[in-house]
Amino acid sequence: MQSRAWLKQDDQFAPGKELFRSERRFVVWAYALSHSQLLLRADQASHDRHRQSRIDLLFKPVDAMKTRMDYDGLAVRCASTEEHERILRETGHPAAHNTTRLLPSEFPIPWSKIQAAQMPD
């Protein structure tokens, strides 16, 4: 099974909206500063003798990030309005044309997030 979803329209990023969830283990697979992109990957794994497909989550363009190197289970959601404003203040990014995706975790850092600029049409 192959599934692709490209999320880049404003109406796809409602504050607090969950965009993706998986119980699988994800790792930071690649970050390319020159292309402003971050790739998180859940490799193929054998579970009850059934091979699972690989899952790649690509974020681009990435303006700022504060994230872990791995996640046991992953949820990607849009920041609430308050979280979005706080993160923009902390990173010093202008508010125009930015969306914020959060990666909730139990890791003891103030927030785990990926800041991605909205793609112009």
mmCIF file of C-alpha atoms in Angstrom:
data_model
loop_
_atom_site.group_PDB
_atom_site.id
_atom_site.type_symbol
_atom_site.label_atom_id
_atom_site.label_comp_id
_atom_site.label_asym_id
_atom_site.label_seq_id
_atom_site.Cartn_x
_atom_site.Cartn_y
_atom_site.Cartn_z
ATOM 1 C CA MET A 1 0.000 0.000 0.000
ATOM 2 C CA GLN A 2 1.283 3.423 -0.889
ATOM 3 C CA SER A 3 -0.307 6.614 0.315
ATOM 4 C CA ARG A 4 0.752 10.194 -0.243
ATOM 5 C CA ALA A 5 -0.666 13.364 1.204
ATOM 6 C CA TRP A 6 0.675 16.824 0.512
ATOM 7 C CA LEU A 7 -0.625 19.306 3.059
ATOM 8 C CA LYS A 8 -0.007 22.890 1.994
ATOM 9 C CA GLN A 9 -3.314 24.766 1.956
ATOM 10 C CA ASP A 10 -4.359 27.094 4.792
ATOM 11 C CA ASP A 11 -7.621 25.218 5.403
ATOM 12 C CA GLN A 12 -5.655 22.027 6.156
ATOM 13 C CA PHE A 13 -3.975 23.629 9.182
ATOM 14 C CA ALA A 14 -6.700 24.526 11.653
ATOM 15 C CA PRO A 15 -5.349 25.376 15.123
ATOM 16 C CA GLY A 16 -5.161 22.223 17.244
ATOM 17 C CA LYS A 17 -5.987 19.901 14.328
ATOM 18 C CA GLU A 18 -4.240 16.534 14.378
ATOM 19 C CA LEU A 19 -2.594 15.815 11.027
ATOM 20 C CA PHE A 20 -1.008 12.418 11.643
ATOM 21 C CA ARG A 21 -0.707 9.755 14.360
ATOM 22 C CA SER A 22 1.190 6.477 14.571
ATOM 23 C CA GLU A 23 2.338 4.190 17.372
ATOM 24 C CA ARG A 24 5.458 3.231 15.425
ATOM 25 C CA ARG A 25 8.971 4.430 16.233
ATOM 26 C CA PHE A 26 10.153 7.428 14.194
ATOM 27 C CA VAL A 27 13.655 8.825 13.930
ATOM 28 C CA VAL A 28 15.089 11.969 12.416
ATOM 29 C CA TRP A 29 16.378 10.459 9.189
ATOM 30 C CA ALA A 30 17.686 13.560 7.447
ATOM 31 C CA TYR A 31 17.803 17.310 7.703
ATOM 32 C CA ALA A 32 18.965 19.354 4.735
ATOM 33 C CA LEU A 33 19.718 22.946 5.625
ATOM 34 C CA SER A 34 20.236 23.870 1.965
ATOM 35 C CA HIS A 35 16.727 22.652 1.076
ATOM 36 C CA SER A 36 15.129 23.535 4.443
ATOM 37 C CA GLN A 37 13.629 20.103 4.851
ATOM 38 C CA LEU A 38 13.327 17.551 7.626
ATOM 39 C CA LEU A 39 12.607 13.859 7.087
ATOM 40 C CA LEU A 40 11.224 11.677 9.893
ATOM 41 C CA ARG A 41 11.092 7.954 9.156
ATOM 42 C CA ALA A 42 9.543 4.823 10.610
ATOM 43 C CA ASP A 43 11.411 1.924 9.028
ATOM 44 C CA GLN A 44 9.902 -1.309 7.923
ATOM 45 C CA ALA A 45 9.456 -3.588 10.883
ATOM 46 C CA SER A 46 8.290 -7.095 11.437
ATOM 47 C CA HIS A 47 5.243 -7.270 13.679
ATOM 48 C CA ASP A 48 3.627 -10.670 14.232
ATOM 49 C CA ARG A 49 5.510 -11.913 11.147
ATOM 50 C CA HIS A 50 3.891 -9.268 8.957
ATOM 51 C CA ARG A 51 6.124 -6.752 7.240
ATOM 52 C CA GLN A 52 4.978 -3.142 7.655
ATOM 53 C CA SER A 53 5.594 -0.457 5.092
ATOM 54 C CA ARG A 54 8.043 2.355 5.690
ATOM 55 C CA ILE A 55 6.524 5.712 6.669
ATOM 56 C CA ASP A 56 8.264 8.954 5.671
ATOM 57 C CA LEU A 57 7.136 12.353 6.947
ATOM 58 C CA LEU A 58 8.731 15.218 5.045
ATOM 59 C CA PHE A 59 8.470 18.787 6.342
ATOM 60 C CA LYS A 60 9.490 21.625 4.030
ATOM 61 C CA PRO A 61 10.370 24.393 4.091
ATOM 62 C CA VAL A 62 11.495 24.268 7.716
ATOM 63 C CA ASP A 63 12.302 27.669 9.241
ATOM 64 C CA ALA A 64 13.113 26.522 12.776
ATOM 65 C CA MET A 65 12.892 23.348 14.787
ATOM 66 C CA LYS A 66 13.359 22.035 18.257
ATOM 67 C CA THR A 67 12.822 18.318 18.223
ATOM 68 C CA ARG A 68 14.012 14.987 19.537
ATOM 69 C CA MET A 69 16.066 12.520 17.508
ATOM 70 C CA ASP A 70 13.503 9.734 17.946
ATOM 71 C CA TYR A 71 9.895 9.183 18.970
ATOM 72 C CA ASP A 72 8.211 6.024 20.243
ATOM 73 C CA GLY A 73 4.835 6.843 18.764
ATOM 74 C CA LEU A 74 4.264 10.139 17.015
ATOM 75 C CA ALA A 75 1.461 12.641 16.716
ATOM 76 C CA VAL A 76 1.740 15.651 14.426
ATOM 77 C CA ARG A 77 -0.745 18.407 15.058
ATOM 78 C CA CYS A 78 -1.148 22.082 14.373
ATOM 79 C CA ALA A 79 -0.351 24.378 17.240
ATOM 80 C CA SER A 80 -3.157 26.170 19.001
ATOM 81 C CA THR A 81 -3.256 29.921 18.429
ATOM 82 C CA GLU A 82 -1.548 30.511 21.791
ATOM 83 C CA GLU A 83 1.178 27.905 21.130
ATOM 84 C CA HIS A 84 1.772 29.330 17.654
ATOM 85 C CA GLU A 85 2.218 32.872 18.987
ATOM 86 C CA ARG A 86 4.529 31.699 21.803
ATOM 87 C CA ILE A 87 6.708 29.671 19.440
ATOM 88 C CA LEU A 88 6.984 32.555 16.985
ATOM 89 C CA ARG A 89 8.077 34.838 19.847
ATOM 90 C CA GLU A 90 10.648 32.299 21.063
ATOM 91 C CA THR A 91 12.111 31.741 17.588
ATOM 92 C CA GLY A 92 11.913 35.383 16.505
ATOM 93 C CA HIS A 93 10.084 34.526 13.277
ATOM 94 C CA PRO A 94 7.481 36.865 11.796
ATOM 95 C CA ALA A 95 3.904 35.629 12.042
ATOM 96 C CA ALA A 96 3.007 36.142 8.380
ATOM 97 C CA HIS A 97 2.734 33.011 6.234
ATOM 98 C CA ASN A 98 3.811 30.566 8.909
ATOM 99 C CA THR A 99 2.184 27.409 10.165
ATOM 100 C CA THR A 100 3.385 25.489 13.157
ATOM 101 C CA ARG A 101 3.238 21.732 13.532
ATOM 102 C CA LEU A 102 3.878 20.265 16.948
ATOM 103 C CA LEU A 103 5.255 16.855 17.761
ATOM 104 C CA PRO A 104 3.872 16.132 21.238
ATOM 105 C CA SER A 105 6.208 14.136 23.411
ATOM 106 C CA GLU A 106 7.055 13.368 26.998
ATOM 107 C CA PHE A 107 10.619 14.568 26.471
ATOM 108 C CA PRO A 108 11.515 17.281 29.013
ATOM 109 C CA ILE A 109 11.965 20.238 26.677
ATOM 110 C CA PRO A 110 9.570 23.203 26.577
ATOM 111 C CA TRP A 111 8.159 22.194 23.189
ATOM 112 C CA SER A 112 8.926 19.885 20.329
ATOM 113 C CA LYS A 113 7.989 21.510 17.113
ATOM 114 C CA ILE A 114 8.715 22.070 13.491
ATOM 115 C CA GLN A 115 8.105 25.549 12.143
ATOM 116 C CA ALA A 116 7.320 25.473 8.443
ATOM 117 C CA ALA A 117 6.544 28.442 6.243
ATOM 118 C CA GLN A 118 3.317 28.339 4.303
ATOM 119 C CA MET A 119 3.938 27.622 0.635
ATOM 120 C CA PRO A 120 2.839 30.491 -1.632
ATOM 121 C CA ASP A 121 0.304 29.559 -4.320
#
